[in-house]
Short mmCIF file of C-alpha atoms and ligand atoms in Angstrom, two decimals:
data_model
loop_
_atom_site.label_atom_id
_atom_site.label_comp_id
_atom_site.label_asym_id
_atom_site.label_seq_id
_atom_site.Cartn_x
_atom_site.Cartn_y
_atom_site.Cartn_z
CA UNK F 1 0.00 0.00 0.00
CA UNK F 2 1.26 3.58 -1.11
CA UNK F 3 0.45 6.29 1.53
CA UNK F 4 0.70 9.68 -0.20
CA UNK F 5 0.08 13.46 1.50
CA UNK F 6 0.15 16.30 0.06
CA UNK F 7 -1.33 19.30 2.41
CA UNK F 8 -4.74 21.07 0.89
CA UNK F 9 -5.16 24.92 -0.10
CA UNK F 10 -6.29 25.29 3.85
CA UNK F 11 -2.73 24.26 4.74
CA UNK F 12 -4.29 20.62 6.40
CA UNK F 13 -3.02 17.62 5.33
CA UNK F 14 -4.56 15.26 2.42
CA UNK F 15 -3.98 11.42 3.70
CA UNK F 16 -4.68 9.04 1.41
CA UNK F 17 -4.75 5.90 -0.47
CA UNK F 18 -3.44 5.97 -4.04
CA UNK F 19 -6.56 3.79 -4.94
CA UNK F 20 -8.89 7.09 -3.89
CA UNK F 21 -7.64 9.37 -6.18
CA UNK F 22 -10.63 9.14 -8.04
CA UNK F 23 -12.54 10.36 -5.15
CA UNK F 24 -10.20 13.20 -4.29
CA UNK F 25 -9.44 14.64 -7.61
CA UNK F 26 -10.53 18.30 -6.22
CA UNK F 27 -7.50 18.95 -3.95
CA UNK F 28 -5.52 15.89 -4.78
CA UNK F 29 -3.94 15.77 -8.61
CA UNK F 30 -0.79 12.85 -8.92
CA UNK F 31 2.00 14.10 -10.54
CA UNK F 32 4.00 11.54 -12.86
CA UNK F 33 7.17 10.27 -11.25
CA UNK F 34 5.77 11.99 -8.15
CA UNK F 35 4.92 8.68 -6.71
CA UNK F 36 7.86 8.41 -4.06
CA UNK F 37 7.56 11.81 -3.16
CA UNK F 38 6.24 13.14 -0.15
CA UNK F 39 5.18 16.54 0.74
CA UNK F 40 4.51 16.91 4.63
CA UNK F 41 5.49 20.35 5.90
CA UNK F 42 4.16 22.81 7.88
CA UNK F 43 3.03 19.48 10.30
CA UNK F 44 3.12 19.60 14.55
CA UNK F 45 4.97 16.92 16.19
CA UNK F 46 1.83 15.88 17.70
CA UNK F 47 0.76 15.50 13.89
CA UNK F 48 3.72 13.74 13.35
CA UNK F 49 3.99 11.46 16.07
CA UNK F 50 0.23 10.13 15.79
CA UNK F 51 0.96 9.80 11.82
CA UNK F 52 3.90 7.56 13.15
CA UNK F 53 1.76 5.55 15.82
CA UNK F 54 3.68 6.55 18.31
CA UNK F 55 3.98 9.10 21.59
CA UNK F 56 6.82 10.39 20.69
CA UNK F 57 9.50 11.32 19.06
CA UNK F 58 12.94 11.56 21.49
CA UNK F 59 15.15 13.32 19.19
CA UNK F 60 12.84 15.46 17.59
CA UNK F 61 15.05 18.64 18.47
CA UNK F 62 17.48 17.36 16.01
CA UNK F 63 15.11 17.08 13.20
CA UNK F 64 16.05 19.14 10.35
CA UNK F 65 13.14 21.52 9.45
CA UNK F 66 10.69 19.87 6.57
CA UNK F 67 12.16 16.42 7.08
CA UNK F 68 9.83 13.52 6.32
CA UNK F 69 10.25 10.57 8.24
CA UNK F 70 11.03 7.54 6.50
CA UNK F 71 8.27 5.81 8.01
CA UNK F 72 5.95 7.56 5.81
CA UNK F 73 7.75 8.30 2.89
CA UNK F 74 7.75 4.57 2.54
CA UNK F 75 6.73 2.16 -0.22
CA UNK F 76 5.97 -1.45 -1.21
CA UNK F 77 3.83 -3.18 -3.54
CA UNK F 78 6.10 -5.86 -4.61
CA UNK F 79 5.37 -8.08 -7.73
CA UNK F 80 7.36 -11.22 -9.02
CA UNK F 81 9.94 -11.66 -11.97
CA UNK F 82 11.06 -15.18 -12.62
CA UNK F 83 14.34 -15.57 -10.27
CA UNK F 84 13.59 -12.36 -8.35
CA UNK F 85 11.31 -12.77 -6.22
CA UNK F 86 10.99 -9.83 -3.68
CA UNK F 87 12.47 -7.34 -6.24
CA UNK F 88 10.02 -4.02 -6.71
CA UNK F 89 9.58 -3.43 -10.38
CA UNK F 90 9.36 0.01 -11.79
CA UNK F 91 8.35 -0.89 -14.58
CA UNK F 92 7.95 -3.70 -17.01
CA UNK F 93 8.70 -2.43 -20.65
CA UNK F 94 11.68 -2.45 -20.04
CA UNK F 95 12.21 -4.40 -16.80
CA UNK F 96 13.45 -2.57 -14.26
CA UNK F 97 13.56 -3.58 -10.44
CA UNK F 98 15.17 -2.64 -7.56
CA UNK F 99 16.06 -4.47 -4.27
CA UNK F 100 14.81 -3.50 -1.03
CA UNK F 101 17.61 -2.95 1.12
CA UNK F 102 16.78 -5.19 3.98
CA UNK F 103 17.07 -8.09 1.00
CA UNK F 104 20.68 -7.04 0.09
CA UNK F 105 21.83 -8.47 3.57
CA UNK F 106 24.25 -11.24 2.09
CA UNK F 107 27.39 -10.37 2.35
CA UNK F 108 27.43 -10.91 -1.37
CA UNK F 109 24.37 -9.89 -3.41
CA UNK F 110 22.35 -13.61 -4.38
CA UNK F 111 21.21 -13.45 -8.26
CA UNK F 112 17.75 -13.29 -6.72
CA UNK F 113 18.40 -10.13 -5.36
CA UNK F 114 20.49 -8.32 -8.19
CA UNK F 115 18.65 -5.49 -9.71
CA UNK F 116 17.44 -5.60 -13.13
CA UNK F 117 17.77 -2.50 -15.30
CA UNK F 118 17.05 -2.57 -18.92
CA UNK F 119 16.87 0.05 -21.34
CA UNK F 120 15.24 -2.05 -24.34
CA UNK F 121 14.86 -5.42 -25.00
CA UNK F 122 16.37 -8.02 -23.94
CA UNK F 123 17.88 -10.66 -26.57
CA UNK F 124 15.36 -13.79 -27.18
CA UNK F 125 18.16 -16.10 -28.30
CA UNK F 126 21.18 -16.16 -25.81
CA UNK F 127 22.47 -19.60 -26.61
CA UNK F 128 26.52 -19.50 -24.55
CA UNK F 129 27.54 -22.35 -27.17
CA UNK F 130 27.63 -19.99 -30.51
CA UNK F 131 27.49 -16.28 -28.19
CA UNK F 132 30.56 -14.82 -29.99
CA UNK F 133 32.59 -11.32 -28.71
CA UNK F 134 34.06 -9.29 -31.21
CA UNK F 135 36.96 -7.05 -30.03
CA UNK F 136 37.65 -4.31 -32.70
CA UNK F 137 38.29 -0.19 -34.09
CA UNK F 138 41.77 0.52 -33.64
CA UNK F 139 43.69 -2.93 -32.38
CA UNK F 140 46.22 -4.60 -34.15
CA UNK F 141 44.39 -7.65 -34.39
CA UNK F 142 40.36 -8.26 -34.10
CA UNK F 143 39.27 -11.00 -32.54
CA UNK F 144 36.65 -12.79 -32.32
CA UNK F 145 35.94 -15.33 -29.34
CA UNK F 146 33.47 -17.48 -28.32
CA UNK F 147 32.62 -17.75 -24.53
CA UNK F 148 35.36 -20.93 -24.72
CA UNK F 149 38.03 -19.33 -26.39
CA UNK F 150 37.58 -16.26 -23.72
CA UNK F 151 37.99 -19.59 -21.08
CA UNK F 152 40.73 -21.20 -22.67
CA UNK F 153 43.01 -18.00 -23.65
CA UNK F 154 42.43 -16.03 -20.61
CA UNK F 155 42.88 -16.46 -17.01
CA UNK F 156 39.86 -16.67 -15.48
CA UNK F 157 38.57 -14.87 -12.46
CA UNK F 158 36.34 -14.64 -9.82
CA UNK F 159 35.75 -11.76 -7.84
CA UNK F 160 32.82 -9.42 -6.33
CA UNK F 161 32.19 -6.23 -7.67
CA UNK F 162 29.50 -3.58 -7.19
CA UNK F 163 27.10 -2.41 -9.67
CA UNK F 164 25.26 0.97 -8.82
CA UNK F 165 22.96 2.20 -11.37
CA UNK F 166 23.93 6.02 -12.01
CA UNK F 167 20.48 6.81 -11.70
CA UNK F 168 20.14 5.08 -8.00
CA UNK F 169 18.51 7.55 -5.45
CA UNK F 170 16.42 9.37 -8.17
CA UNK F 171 13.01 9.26 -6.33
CA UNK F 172 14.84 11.69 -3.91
CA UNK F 173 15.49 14.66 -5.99
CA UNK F 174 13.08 17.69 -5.40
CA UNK F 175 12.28 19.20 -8.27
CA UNK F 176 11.75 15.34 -9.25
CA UNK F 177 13.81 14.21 -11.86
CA UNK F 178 12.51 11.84 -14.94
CA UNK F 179 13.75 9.00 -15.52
CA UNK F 180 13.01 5.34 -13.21
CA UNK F 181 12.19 6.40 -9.45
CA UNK F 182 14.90 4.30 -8.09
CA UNK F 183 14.67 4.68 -4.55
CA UNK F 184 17.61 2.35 -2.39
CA UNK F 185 18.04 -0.71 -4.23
CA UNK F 186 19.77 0.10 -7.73
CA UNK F 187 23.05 -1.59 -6.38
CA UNK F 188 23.96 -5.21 -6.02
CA UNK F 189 27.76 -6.92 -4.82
CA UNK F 190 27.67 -10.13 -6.68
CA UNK F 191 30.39 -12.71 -7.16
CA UNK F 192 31.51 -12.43 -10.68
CA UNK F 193 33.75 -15.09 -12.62
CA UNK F 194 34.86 -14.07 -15.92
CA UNK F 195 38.20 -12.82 -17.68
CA UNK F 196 39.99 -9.22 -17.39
CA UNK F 197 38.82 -6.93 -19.60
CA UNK F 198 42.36 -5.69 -19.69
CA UNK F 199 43.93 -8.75 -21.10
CA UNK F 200 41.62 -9.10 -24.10
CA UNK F 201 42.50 -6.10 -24.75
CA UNK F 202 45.88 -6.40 -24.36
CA UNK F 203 46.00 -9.44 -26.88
CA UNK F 204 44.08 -7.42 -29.49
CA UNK F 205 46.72 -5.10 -29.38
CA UNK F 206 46.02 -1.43 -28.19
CA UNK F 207 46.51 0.71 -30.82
CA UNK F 208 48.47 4.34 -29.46
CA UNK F 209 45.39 6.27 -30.52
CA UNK F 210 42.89 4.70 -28.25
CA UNK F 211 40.91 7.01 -25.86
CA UNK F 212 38.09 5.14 -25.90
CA UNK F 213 36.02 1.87 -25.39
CA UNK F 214 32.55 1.12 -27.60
CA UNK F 215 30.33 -1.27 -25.87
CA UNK F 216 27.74 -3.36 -27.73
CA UNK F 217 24.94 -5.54 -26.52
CA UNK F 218 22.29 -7.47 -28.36
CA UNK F 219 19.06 -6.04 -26.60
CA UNK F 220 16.64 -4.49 -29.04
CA UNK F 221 15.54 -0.52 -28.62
CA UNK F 222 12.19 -0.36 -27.31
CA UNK F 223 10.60 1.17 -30.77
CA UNK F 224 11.82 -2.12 -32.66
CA UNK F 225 13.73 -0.08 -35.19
CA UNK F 226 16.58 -2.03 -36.67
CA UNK F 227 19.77 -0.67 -36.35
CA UNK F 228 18.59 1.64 -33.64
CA UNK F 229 20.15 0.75 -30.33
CA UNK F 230 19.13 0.80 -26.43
CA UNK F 231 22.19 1.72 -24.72
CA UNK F 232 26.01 1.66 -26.26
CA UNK F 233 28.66 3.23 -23.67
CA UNK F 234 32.18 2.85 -23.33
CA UNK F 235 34.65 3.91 -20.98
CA UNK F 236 37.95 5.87 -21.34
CA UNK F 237 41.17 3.60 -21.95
CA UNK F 238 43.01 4.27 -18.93
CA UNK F 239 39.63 2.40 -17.08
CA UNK F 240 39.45 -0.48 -18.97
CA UNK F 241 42.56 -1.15 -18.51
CA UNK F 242 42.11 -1.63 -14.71
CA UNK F 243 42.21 -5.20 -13.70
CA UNK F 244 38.91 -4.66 -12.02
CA UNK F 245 37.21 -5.05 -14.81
CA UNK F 246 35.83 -8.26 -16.48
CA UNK F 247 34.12 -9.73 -19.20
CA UNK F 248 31.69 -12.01 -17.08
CA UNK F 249 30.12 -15.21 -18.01
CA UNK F 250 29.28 -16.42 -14.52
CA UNK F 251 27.11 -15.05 -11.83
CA UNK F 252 27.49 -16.47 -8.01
CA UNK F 253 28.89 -19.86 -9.60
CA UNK F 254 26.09 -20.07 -12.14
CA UNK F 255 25.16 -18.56 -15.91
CA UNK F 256 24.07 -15.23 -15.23
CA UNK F 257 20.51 -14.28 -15.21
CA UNK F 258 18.81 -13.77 -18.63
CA UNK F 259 17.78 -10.07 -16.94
CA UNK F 260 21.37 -9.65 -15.69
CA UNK F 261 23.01 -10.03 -19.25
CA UNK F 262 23.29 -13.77 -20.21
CA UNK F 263 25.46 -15.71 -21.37
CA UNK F 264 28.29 -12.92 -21.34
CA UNK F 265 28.15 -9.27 -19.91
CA UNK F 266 31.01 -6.49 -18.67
CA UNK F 267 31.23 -5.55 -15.42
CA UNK F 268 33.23 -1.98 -14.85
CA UNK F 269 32.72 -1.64 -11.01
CA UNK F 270 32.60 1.27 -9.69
CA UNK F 271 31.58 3.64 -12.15
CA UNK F 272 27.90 3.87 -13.04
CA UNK F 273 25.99 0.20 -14.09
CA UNK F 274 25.40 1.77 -17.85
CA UNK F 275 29.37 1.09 -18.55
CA UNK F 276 28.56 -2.72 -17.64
CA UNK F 277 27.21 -3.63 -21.24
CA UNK F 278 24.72 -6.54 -20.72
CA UNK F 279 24.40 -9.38 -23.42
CA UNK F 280 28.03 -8.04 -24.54
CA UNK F 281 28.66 -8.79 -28.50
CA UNK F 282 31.34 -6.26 -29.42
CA UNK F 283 33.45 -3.88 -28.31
CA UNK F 284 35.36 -1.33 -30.09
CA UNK F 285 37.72 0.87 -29.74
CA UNK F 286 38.28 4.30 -30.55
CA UNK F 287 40.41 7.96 -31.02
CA UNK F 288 37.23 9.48 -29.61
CA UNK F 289 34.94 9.85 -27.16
CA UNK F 290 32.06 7.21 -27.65
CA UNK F 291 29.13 8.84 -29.06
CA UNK F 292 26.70 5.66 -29.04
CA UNK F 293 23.04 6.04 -27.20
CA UNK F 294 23.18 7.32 -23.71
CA UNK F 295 26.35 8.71 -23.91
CA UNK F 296 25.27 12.08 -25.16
CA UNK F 297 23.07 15.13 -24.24
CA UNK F 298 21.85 14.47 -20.68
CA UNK F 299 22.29 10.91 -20.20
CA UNK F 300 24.58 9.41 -17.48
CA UNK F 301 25.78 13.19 -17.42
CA UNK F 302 25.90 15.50 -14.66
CA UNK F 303 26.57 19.96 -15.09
CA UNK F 304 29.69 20.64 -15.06
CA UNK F 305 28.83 23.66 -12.66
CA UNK F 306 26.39 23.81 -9.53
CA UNK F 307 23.10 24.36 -10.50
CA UNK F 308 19.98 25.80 -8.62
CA UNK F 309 17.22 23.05 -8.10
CA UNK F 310 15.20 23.01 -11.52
CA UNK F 311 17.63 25.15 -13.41
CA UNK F 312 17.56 24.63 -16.86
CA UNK F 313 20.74 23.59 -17.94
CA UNK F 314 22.47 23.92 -21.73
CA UNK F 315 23.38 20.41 -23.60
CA UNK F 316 27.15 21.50 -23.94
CA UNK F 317 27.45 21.91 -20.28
CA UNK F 318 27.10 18.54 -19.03
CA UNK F 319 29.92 15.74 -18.53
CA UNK F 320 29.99 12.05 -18.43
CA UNK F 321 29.95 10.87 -14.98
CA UNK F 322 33.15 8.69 -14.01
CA UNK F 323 32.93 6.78 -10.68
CA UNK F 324 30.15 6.77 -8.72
CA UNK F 325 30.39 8.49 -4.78
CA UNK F 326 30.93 7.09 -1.27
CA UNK F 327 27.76 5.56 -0.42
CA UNK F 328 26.49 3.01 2.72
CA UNK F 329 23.29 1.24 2.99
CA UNK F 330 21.58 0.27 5.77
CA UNK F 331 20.40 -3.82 5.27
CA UNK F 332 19.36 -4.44 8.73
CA UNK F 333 17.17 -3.62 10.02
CA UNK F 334 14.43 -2.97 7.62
CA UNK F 335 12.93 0.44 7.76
CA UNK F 336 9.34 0.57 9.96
CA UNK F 337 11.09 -1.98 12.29
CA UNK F 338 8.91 -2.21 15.77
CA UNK F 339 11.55 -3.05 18.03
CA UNK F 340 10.18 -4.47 22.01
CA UNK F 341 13.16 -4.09 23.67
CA UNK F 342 16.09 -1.35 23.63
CA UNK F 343 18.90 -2.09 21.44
CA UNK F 344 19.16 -3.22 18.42
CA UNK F 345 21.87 -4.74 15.79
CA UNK F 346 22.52 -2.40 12.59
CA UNK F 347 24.40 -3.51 9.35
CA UNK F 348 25.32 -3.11 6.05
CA UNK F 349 27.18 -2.16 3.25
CA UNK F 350 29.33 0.74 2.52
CA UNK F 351 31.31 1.42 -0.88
CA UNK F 352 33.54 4.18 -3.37
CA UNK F 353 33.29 4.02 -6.80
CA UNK F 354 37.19 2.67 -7.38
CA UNK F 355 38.10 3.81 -3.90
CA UNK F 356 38.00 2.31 -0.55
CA UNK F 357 35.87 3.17 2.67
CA UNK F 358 37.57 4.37 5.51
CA UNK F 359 34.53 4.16 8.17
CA UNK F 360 31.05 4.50 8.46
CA UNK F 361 29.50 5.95 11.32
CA UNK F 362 25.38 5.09 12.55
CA UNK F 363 23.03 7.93 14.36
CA UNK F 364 19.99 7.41 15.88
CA UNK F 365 19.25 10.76 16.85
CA UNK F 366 19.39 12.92 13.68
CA UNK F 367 22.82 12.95 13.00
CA UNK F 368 23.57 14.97 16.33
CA UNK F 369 25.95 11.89 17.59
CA UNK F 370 27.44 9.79 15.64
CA UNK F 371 28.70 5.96 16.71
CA UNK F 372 31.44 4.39 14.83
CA UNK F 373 30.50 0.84 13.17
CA UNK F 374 32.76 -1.52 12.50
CA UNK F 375 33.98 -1.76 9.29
CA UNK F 376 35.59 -5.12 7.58
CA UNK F 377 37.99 -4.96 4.27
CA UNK F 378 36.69 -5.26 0.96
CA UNK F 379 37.03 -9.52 -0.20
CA UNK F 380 38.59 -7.82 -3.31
CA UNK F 381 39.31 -4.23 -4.64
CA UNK F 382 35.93 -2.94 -5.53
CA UNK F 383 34.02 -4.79 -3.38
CA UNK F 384 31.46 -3.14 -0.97
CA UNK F 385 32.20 -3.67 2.72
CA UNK F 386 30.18 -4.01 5.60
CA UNK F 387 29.76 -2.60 8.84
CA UNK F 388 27.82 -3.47 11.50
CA UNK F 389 27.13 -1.81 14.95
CA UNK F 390 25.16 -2.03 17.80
CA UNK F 391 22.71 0.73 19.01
CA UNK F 392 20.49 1.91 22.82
CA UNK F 393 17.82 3.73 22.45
CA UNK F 394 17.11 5.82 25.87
CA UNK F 395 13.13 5.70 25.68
CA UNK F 396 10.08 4.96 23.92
CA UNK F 397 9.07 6.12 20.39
CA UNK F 398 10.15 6.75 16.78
CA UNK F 399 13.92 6.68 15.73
CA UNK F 400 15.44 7.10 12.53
CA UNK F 401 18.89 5.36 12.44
CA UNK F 402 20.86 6.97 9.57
CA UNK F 403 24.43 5.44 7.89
CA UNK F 404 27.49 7.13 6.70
CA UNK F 405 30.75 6.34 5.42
CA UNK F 406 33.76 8.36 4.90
CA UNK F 407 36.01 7.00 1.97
CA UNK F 408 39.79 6.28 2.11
CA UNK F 409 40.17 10.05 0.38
CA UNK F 410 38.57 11.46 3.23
CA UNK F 411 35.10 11.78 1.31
CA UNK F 412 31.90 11.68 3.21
CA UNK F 413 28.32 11.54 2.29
CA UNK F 414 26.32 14.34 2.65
CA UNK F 415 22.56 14.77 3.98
CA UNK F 416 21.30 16.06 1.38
CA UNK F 417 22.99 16.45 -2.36
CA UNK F 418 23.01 19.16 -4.71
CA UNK F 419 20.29 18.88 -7.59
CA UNK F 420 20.86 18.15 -10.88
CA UNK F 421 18.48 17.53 -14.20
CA UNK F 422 18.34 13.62 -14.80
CA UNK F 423 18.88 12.46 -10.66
CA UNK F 424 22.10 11.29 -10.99
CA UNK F 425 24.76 9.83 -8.08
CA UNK F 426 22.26 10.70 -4.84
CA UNK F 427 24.45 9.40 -1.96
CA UNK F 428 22.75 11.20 0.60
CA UNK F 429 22.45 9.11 3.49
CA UNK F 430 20.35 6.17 4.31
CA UNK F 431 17.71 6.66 7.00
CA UNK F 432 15.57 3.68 8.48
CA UNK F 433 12.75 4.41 10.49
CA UNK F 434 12.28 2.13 14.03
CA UNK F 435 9.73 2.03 16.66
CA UNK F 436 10.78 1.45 20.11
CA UNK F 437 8.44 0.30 22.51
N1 MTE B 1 23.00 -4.20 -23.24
C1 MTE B 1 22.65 -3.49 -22.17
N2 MTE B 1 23.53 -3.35 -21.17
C2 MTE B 1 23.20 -2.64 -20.07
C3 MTE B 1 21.95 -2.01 -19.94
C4 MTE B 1 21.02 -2.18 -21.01
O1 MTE B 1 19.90 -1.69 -20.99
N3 MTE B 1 21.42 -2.93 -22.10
N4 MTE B 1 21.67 -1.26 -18.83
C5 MTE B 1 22.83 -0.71 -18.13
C6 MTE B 1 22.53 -0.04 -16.91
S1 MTE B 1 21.92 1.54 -17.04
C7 MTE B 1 22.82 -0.59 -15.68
S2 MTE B 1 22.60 0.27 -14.26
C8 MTE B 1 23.33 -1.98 -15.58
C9 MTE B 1 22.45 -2.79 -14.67
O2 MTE B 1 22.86 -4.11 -14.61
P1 MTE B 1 21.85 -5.23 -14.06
O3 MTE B 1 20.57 -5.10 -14.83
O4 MTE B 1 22.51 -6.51 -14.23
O5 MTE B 1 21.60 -4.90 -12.62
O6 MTE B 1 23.40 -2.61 -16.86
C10 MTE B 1 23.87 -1.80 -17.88
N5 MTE B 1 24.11 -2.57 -19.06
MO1 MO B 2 21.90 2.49 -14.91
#
């Protein structure tokens, strides 16, 4: 059930179910991609609390002004996809779901629980016997390997690696920005077994030219025009080369998941899930910048200035996002928690784009104090890690315990981030909502 409020023209608030919008189409109009968001000021605490089902609120002093508490911004409604069960789906042409985070507990991220995003369709035939990779543009010699050859040729890998949609956090923005309301859940730590990107490379022969990669995948664009293509990024040189990167065909010690790119996919941790080319057939290099779809205009793109909330910003003054920010998520416990007695066990995940964290610290009054979690080392270089840390709460009532990690540059997340058009790289902090008593 979706709870939505949005105050009247008398200034009192509007509480209702999304199912009576019929009946309140005088003061209450839905906005598109307004679903997730929550307008709730000018409320008491009494208003508040009783909202929340509880008496009170302990650390209400520390409340910034306007903030909603996650216990009402919340959201479920879960339906099924084959092999990911639990996922929420934002919507089904193309599939896109994202993980709550109290399911991305596992240390690493089951298949079940990956997120799916597509941006067309995905390939009907993927058979791994005849799936072939063709490595071209300017290298000495093109190849072209089947998923065999890439085993036999190449040392092979294992090793987990986070995927973080660029777009994760969207549903946050204020003025909203278009594009799937991912709220938590666009980011998965799977084990991945494949061969280095870097080494096929390497044996095609990197021309002295290269600035660029081309990635190529065999989904279909949404509008069924031939030629016409979904998604087609690439990544500059110097990052392909990394040995972080690989050309996966294996998923947790299985094929991958037809969603998650079978039978052969890259995965560029780190930087945002778009370079990770699902279904992978080709890739190219190039003297250029790529210029395939979504790497132009405003996608994956962020001003290269600040920008006022809603400003309009010009084409020519956006640039491709790189690695994604320090970011921590809160997997236990699951927000709207009613907790009987007084302390409780907190956990999760914490993680840099191509860095390391450094710490991540756990509030339970509003960020006034801060408690330092325990943190353990990545399994590999860009892996997430996770922290865990044990919290009291003094009385009675409605908490929000909020997460944040620090990075090994010193990098922290901030409360709230700056705006920009198309809702990129939110890593404002997590907040879980618990009821004590
Ligand atoms: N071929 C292809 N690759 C793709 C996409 C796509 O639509 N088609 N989506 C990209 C985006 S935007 C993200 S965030 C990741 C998501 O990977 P996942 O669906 O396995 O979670 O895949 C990337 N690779
Ligand atoms: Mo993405």
């Amino acid at each position: 059930m979706r709870n939505d409020f949005k105050p009247d023209s008398s200034g009192d608030l509007q509480h209702q179910h999304s199912h009576d919008d019929e009946l309140n189409k005088a003061t209450y109009q839905p906005e598109p991609d307004q679903g997730r968001r929550r307008i709730i000021s000018g409320l008491g605490l009494a208003t508040v609390a009783s909202l929340l089902g509880v008496h009170a609120i302990p650390f209400h002093r520390n409340m910034p002004p306007g903030l909603v508490p996650v216990a009402l911004a919340d959201d479920s409604g879960a339906f099924s996809i084959k092999g990911k069960e639990g996922l929420v789906v934002l919507n089904d042409r193309p599939v896109n779901a994202e993980t709550p985070p109290h399911l991305l507990d596992d240390a690493t991220t089951p298949t079940a629980r990956h997120f799916i995003r597509n941006n067309g369709i995905p390939p009907a035939d993927a058979n791994p016997a005849t799936w072939t990779l063709t490595v071209d543009g300017l290298v000495d010699k093109p190849l072209q390997l089947t998923i065999s050859d890439l085993k036999k040729n190449f040392d092979v890998v294992t090793r987990d690696l986070v995927v973080e949609c660029g777009g994760n956090g969207r549903a946050f923005f204020d003025p909203p920005a278009s594009g799937n309301q991912w709220t938590y859940g666009a980011v998965a730590c799977a084990r991945w077994t494949g061969v280095r990107l870097a080494d096929v490379l390497k044996a095609a022969g990197v021309k002295p030219d290269v600035v660029y990669t081309a990635h190529y995948g065999a989904d279909t664009h949404l509008s069924g025009k031939p030629g016409k293509l979904p998604i087609s990024r690439g990544v500059p040189i110097a990052k392909a080369m990394g040995d972080e990167n690989l050309i996966a065909f294996a998923m947790n010690g299985e094929t991958l998941h037809p969603m998650n790119g079978a039978p052969l996919r890259l995965v560029v941790p780190g930087w945002p899930g778009s370079c990770s080319q699902k279904w992978l057939t080709r890739i190219q290099l190039r003297d250029m910048v790529h210029d395939g779809a979504k790497m132009t205009g405003k996608s994956y793109r962020v001003p290269n200035r600040p920008v006022s909330p809603g400003e309009k910003v010009d084409k020519k003054d956006f640039v491709i996002i790189e690695r994604m920010p320090v970011k921590s998520l809160i997997t236990h416990p699951a927000t709207g928690i009613e907790l009987s007695g007084d302390t409780l066990e907190v956990r999760g995940h914490a993680w840099s784009g191509d860095r390391s964290v450094k710490s991540v610290a756990v509030s339970i009054d509003f960020g006034a104090t801060w408690i330092e979690a325990e943190l353990s080392d990545p399994r590999n270089s860009a892996a997430w890690q996770h922290f865990r840390t044990t919290v009291k709460f003094p009385q009675a009532g409605y908490y929000e315990v909020w997460a944040k990690a620090t990075d090994s540059e010193g990098v922290s997340q901030p409360f709230a981030i700056a705006w920009n058009p198309k809702g990129y790289l939110n890593n404002s902090y997590h907040r879980v909502a618990v009821r004590v008593g």
